[in-house]
XYZ file of C-alpha atoms in Angstrom:
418
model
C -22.204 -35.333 30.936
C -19.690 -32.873 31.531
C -17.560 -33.700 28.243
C -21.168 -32.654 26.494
C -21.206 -29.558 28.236
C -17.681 -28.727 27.799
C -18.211 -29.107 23.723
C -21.591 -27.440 24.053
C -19.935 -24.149 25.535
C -17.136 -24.536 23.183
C -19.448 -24.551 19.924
C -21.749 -21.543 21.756
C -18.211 -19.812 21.562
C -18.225 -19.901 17.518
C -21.755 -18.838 16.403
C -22.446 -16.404 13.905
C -24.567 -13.057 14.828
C -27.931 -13.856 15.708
C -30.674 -11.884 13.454
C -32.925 -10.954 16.259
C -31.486 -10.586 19.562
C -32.041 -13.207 22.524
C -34.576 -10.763 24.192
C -36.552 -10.183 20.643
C -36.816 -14.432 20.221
C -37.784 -14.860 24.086
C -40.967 -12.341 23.456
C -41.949 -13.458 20.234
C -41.496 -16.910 21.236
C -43.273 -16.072 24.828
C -46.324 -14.725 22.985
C -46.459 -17.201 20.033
C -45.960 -20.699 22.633
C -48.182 -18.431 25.327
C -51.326 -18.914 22.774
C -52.183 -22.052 23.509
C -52.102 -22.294 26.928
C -54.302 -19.077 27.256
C -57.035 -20.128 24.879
C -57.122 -23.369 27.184
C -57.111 -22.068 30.689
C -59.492 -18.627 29.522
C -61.982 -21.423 29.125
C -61.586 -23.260 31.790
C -63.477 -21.038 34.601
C -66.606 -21.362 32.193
C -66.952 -25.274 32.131
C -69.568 -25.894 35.124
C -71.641 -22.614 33.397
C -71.711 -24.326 30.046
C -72.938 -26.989 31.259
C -75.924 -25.407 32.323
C -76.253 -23.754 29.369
C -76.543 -25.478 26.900
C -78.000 -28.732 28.889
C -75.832 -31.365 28.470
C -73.494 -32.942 30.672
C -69.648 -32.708 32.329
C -68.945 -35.267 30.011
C -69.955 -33.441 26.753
C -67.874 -30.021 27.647
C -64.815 -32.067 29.113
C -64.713 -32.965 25.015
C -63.950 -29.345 24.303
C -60.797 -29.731 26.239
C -60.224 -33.464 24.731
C -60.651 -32.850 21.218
C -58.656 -29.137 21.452
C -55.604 -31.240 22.813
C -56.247 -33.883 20.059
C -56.522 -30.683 17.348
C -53.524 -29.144 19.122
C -51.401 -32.518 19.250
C -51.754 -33.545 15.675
C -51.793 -30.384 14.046
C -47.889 -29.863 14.824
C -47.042 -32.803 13.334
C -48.299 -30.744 9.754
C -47.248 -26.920 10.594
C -43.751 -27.729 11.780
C -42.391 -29.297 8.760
C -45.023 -26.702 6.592
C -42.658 -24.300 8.392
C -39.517 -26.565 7.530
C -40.669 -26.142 3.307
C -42.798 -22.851 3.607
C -40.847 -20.411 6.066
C -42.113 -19.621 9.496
C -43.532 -16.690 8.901
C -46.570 -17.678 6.367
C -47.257 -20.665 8.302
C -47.901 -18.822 11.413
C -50.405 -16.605 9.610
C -52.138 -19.560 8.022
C -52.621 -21.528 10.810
C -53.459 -18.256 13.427
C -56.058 -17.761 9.971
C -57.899 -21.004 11.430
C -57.707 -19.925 14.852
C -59.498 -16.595 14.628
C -61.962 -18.094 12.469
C -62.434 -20.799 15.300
C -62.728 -17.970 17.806
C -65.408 -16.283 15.978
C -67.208 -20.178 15.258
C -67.160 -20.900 19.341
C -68.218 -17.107 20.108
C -71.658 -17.453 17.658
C -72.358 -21.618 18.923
C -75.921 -22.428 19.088
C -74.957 -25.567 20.848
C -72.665 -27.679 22.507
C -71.800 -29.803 19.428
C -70.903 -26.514 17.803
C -68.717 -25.286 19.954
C -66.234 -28.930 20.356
C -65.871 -28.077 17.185
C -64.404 -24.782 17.272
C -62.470 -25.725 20.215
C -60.702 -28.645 17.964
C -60.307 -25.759 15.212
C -58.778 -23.620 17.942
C -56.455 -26.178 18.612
C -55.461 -26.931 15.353
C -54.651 -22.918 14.737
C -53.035 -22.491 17.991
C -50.651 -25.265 17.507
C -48.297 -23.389 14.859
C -47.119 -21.401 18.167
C -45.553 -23.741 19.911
C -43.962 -25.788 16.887
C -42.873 -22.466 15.047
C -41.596 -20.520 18.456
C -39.478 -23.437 19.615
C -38.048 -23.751 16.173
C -37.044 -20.363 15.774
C -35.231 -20.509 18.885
C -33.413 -23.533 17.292
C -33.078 -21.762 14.032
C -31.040 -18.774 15.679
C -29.152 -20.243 18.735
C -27.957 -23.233 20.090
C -26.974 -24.988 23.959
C -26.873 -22.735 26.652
C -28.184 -19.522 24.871
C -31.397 -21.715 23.573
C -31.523 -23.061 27.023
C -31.346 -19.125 27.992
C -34.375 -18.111 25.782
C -36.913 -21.412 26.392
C -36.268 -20.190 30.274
C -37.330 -16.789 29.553
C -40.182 -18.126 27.774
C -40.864 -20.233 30.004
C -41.471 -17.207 32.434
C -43.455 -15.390 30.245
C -45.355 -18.943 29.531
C -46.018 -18.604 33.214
C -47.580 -15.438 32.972
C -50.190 -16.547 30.021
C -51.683 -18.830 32.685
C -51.621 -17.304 35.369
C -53.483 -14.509 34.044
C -56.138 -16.450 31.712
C -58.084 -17.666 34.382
C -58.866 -14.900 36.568
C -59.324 -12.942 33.268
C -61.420 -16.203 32.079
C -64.050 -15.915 35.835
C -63.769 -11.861 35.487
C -65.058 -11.795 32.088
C -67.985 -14.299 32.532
C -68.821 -12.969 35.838
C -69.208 -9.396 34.351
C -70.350 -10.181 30.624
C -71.385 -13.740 30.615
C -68.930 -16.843 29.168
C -69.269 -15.798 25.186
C -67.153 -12.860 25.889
C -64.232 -15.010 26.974
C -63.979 -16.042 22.868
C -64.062 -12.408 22.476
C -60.927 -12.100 24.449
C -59.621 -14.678 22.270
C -60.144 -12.999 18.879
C -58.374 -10.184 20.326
C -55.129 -12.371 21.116
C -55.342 -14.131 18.274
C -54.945 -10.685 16.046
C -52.002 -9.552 18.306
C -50.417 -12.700 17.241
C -50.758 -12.084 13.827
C -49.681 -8.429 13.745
C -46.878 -9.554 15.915
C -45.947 -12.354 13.267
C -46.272 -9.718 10.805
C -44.115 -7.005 11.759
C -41.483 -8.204 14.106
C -40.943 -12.084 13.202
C -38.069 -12.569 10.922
C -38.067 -14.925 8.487
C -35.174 -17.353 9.806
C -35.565 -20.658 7.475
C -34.925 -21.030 3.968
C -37.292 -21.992 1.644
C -37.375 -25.585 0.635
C -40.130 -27.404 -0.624
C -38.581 -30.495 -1.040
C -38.883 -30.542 3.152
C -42.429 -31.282 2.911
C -42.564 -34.211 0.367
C -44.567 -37.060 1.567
C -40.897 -38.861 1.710
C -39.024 -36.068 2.977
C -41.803 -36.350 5.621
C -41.920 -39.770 6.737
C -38.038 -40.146 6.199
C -37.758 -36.801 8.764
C -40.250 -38.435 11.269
C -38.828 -41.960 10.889
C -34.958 -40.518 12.150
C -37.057 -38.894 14.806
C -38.703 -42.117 16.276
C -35.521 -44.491 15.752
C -33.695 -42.001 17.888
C -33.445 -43.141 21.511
C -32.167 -39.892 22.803
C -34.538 -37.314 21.138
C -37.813 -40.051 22.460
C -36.493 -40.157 25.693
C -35.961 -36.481 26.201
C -40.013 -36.143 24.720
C -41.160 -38.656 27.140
C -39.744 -36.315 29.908
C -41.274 -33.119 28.572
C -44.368 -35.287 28.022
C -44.462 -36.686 31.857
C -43.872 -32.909 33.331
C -45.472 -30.018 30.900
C -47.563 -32.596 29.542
C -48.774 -33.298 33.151
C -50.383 -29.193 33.554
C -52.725 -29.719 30.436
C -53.664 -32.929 32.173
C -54.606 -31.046 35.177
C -56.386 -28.443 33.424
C -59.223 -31.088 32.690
C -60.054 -31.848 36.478
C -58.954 -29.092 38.637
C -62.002 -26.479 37.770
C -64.216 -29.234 38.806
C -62.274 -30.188 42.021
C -62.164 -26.582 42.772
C -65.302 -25.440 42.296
C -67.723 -28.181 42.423
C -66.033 -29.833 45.795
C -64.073 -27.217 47.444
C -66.570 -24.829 46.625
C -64.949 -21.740 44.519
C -66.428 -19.063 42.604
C -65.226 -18.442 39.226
C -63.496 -15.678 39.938
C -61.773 -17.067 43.116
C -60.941 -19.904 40.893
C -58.987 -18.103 38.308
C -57.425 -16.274 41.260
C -56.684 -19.283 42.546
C -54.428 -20.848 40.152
C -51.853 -17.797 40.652
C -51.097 -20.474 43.094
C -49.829 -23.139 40.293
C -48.311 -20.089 38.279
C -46.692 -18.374 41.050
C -44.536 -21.728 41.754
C -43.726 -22.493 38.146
C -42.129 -18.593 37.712
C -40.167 -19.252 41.044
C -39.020 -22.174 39.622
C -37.666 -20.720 36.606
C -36.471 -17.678 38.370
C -34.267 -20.201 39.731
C -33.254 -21.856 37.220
C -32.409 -18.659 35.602
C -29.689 -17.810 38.474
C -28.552 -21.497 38.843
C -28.239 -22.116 35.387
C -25.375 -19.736 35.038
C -23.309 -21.396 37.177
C -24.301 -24.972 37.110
C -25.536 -25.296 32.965
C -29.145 -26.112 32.390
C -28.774 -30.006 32.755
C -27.342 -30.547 36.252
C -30.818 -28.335 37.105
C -32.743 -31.348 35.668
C -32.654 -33.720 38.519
C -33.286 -31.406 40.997
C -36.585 -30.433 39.271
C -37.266 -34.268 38.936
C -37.168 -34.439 42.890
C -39.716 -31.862 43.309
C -42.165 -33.586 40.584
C -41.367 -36.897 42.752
C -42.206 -34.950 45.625
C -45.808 -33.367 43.989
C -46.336 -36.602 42.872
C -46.307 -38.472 45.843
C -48.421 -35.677 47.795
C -51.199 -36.333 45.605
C -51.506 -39.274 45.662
C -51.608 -39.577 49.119
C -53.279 -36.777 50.696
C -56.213 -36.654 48.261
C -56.508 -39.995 48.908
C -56.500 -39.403 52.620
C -58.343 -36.181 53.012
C -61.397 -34.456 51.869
C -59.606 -32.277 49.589
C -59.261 -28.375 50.117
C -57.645 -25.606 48.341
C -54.112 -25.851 49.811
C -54.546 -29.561 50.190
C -54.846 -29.449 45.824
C -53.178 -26.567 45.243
C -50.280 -27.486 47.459
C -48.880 -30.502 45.717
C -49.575 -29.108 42.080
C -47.737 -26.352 42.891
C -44.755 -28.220 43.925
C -44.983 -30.314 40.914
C -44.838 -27.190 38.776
C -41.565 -25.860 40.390
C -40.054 -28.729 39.450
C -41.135 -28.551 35.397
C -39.615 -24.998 35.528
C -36.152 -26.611 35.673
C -36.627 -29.245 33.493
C -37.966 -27.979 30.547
C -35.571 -25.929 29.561
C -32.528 -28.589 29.157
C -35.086 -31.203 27.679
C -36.365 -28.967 25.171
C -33.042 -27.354 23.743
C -31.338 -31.436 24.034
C -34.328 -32.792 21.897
C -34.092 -29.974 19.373
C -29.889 -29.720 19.367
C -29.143 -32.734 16.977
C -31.751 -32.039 13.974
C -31.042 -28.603 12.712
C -32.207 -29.204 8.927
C -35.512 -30.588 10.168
C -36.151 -28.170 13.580
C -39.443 -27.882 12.616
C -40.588 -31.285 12.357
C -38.657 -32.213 15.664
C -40.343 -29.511 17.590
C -43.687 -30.896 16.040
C -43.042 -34.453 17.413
C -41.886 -32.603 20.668
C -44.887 -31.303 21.020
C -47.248 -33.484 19.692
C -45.880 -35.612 22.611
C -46.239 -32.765 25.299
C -49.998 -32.389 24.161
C -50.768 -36.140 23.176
C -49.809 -36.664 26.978
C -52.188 -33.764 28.237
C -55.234 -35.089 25.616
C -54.578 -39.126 27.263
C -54.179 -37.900 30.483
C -57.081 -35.803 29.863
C -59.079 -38.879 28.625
C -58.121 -41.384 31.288
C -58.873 -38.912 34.026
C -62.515 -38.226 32.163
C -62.671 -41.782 31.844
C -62.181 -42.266 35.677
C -65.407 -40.567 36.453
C -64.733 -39.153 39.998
C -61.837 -35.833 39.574
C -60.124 -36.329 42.740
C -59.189 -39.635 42.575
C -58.279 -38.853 38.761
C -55.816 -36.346 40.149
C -54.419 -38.166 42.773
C -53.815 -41.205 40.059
C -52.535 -39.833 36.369
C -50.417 -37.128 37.403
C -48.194 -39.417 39.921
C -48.067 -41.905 36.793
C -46.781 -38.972 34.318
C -44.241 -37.963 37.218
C -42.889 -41.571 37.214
C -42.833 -41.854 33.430
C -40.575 -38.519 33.592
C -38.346 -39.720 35.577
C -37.669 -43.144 34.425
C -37.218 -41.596 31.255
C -34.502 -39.188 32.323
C -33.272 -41.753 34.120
C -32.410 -43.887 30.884
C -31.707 -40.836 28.907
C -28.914 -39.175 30.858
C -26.839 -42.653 30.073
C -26.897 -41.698 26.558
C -24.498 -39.496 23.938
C -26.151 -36.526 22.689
C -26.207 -37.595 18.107
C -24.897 -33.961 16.763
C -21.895 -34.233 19.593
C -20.930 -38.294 18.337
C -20.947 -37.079 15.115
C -18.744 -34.341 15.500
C -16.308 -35.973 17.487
C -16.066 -38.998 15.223
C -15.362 -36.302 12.420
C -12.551 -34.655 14.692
């Protein structure tokens, strides 16, 4: 570990000028990653009111969440290499295209089969921000300034979230649910203009990236490498493990402890407020330790989440700081480990960064949609809680634990070459 740091600071030391500054990438990236997250925890205070609305059943909206991970999931696995052959730029506007189109489709829904629908078109356009943002960061820096900027967006990540639902219960409280696709029309034309005038284009292009065996010969180096799996079976156990919670905790909350939609989305500052300490942390520790030492101690507090939940709601009738509590431990921990496992799965495949963020996050929201479906499956949320999350903890950290005995590819390479 510490002869890959040592050549990781030493090839920082020799990059070329950036062209946009670290601060430029963090807020582009911030916004463009932040997307997704917002469209799915806006709609998240209005699930128990849909129900009523349109008649059906918990069940039937829970799909709106399943199939907008499953839209999300396997729509990076096209838009990152699109962005590999097409540039970044274009394919953010084509794919944020679908999204407002989506918003407007969920905002006009006669019924609940309508609006799934739009929600798996929203995921399918909001995907391009995660797989284009994280690739632009690997497109302009490397090691500890790309650990630098996926911290910072990180933070403003945090933010998204922690905003969305208390703007989510505000808006429906005051102008009924529709209005929170309203909200989402608006973001997704900031995107765009954002895109527009202050993304630079930072890949060349290539069209011979996105053959069908360009594809599946990129994709196929992905999966036979150990080291790049590992590190998305971490990021899939911890990040992976908030969209998982997103599918129970408005029903725990507000259905058995009893919240408003408004105290809900206030409420989840709670989650939010621990995952910005945790990077704040990680921001100051980082500079003396380097992101990856910061990695096991983020893995303890996940451990420690993990085993709260699933005793205490086990144990207890569950309240809000009995919940709220262990999640929010668990998301201190993520804080500090997403940063080194993003920038170590992304380091070794610069010629295909966007098809290894893709797979990267494909696995973070494949992880959330399974972990979405076996807690649906499961029937009662509590116990669903108290059961999946624990199980993506302990698939994080096994995988770390495997992972940290291997090289890094890029750094073998080069040292065999020197």
């Amino acid at each position: 570990m510490n002869m890959r740091t040592d050549i990781s600071q030493a090839l920082d030391l020799v990059e070329t000028a950036p062209i946009m500054s670290e601060r430029r990438v963090s807020l582009i990236g911030g916004l463009m990653v932040a997307i997704g997250p917002i469209s799915l925890a806006l709609f998240t205070p209005a699930m128990p009111e849909i129900v009523q609305a349109f008649g059906t059943t918990e069940a039937a909206v829970k799909m709106t969440l399943s199939l907008y991970f499953g839209g999300f999931a396997f729509a990076q696995l096209v838009c990152g290499p699109l962005s590999d052959g097409f540039g970044r730029r274009p394919i953010t506007l084509a794919f944020m295209a679908i999204y407002l189109a989506a918003s407007v489709l969920a905002l006009m829904a006669p019924n609940i089969e309508t609006l799934v629908v739009a929600r798996f078109l929203q995921g399918v356009g909001a995907a391009v921000g995660v797989s284009v943002a994280r690739a632009v960061v690997r497109d302009v820096f490397t090691h500890e300034r790309s650990a630098r900027i996926m911290n910072m967006i990180g933070i403003l990540l945090a933010l998204g979230p922690a905003i969305a639902p208390t703007l989510g219960g505000l808006t429906m409280e005051l102008f009924g649910w529709h209005a929170i696709f309203v909200v989402m029309v608006l973001l997704g034309v900031v995107v765009m203009l954002v895109a527009i005038f202050a993304l630079r284009e930072t890949v060349t292009r290539d069209l011979s990236r996105i053959r069908p065996k360009a594809l599946v010969t990129s994709y196929g180096s992905l999966f036979r490498s150990p080291y790049f799996v590992l590190c998305c079976l971490v990021i899939a156990g911890t990040t992976g493990a908030i969209y998982t919670q997103a599918t129970v905790l408005a029903f725990i909350l507000m259905e058995r402890v009893g919240l408003t939609p408004t105290q809900f989305g206030v409420g989840m500052l709670m989650q939010t407020a621990n995952f910005m300490a945790g990077a704040i942390v990680m921001r100051i520790f980082m500079k003396r330790f380097g992101a990856a030492r910061m990695v096991p101690v983020g893995l303890v507090f996940v451990a420690i989440g993990s085993i709260a939940m699933a005793i205490l709601l086990r144990t207890y009738e569950p309240s809000f700081l009995l919940v709220m509590v262990p999640v929010g431990i668990y998301a201190f921990g993520i804080a500090m480990i997403s940063p080194a496992m993003m920038t170590a799965a992304m380091a070794p495949f610069p010629e295909n960064a966007g098809a290894a963020s893709a797979m990267m996050g494909f696995f973070q929201m494949g992880a959330g949609m399974v972990g979405g479906a076996a807690a649906a499956l499961m029937g009662d949320p509590v116990n669903a809680l108290a059961t999946v999350i624990p199980i993506m903890g302990l698939l994080a950290i096994l995988s770390w634990l495997i992972w940290r005995r291997l090289p890094e590819p890029s750094l073998m390479a080069r040292l065999k070459q020197g």
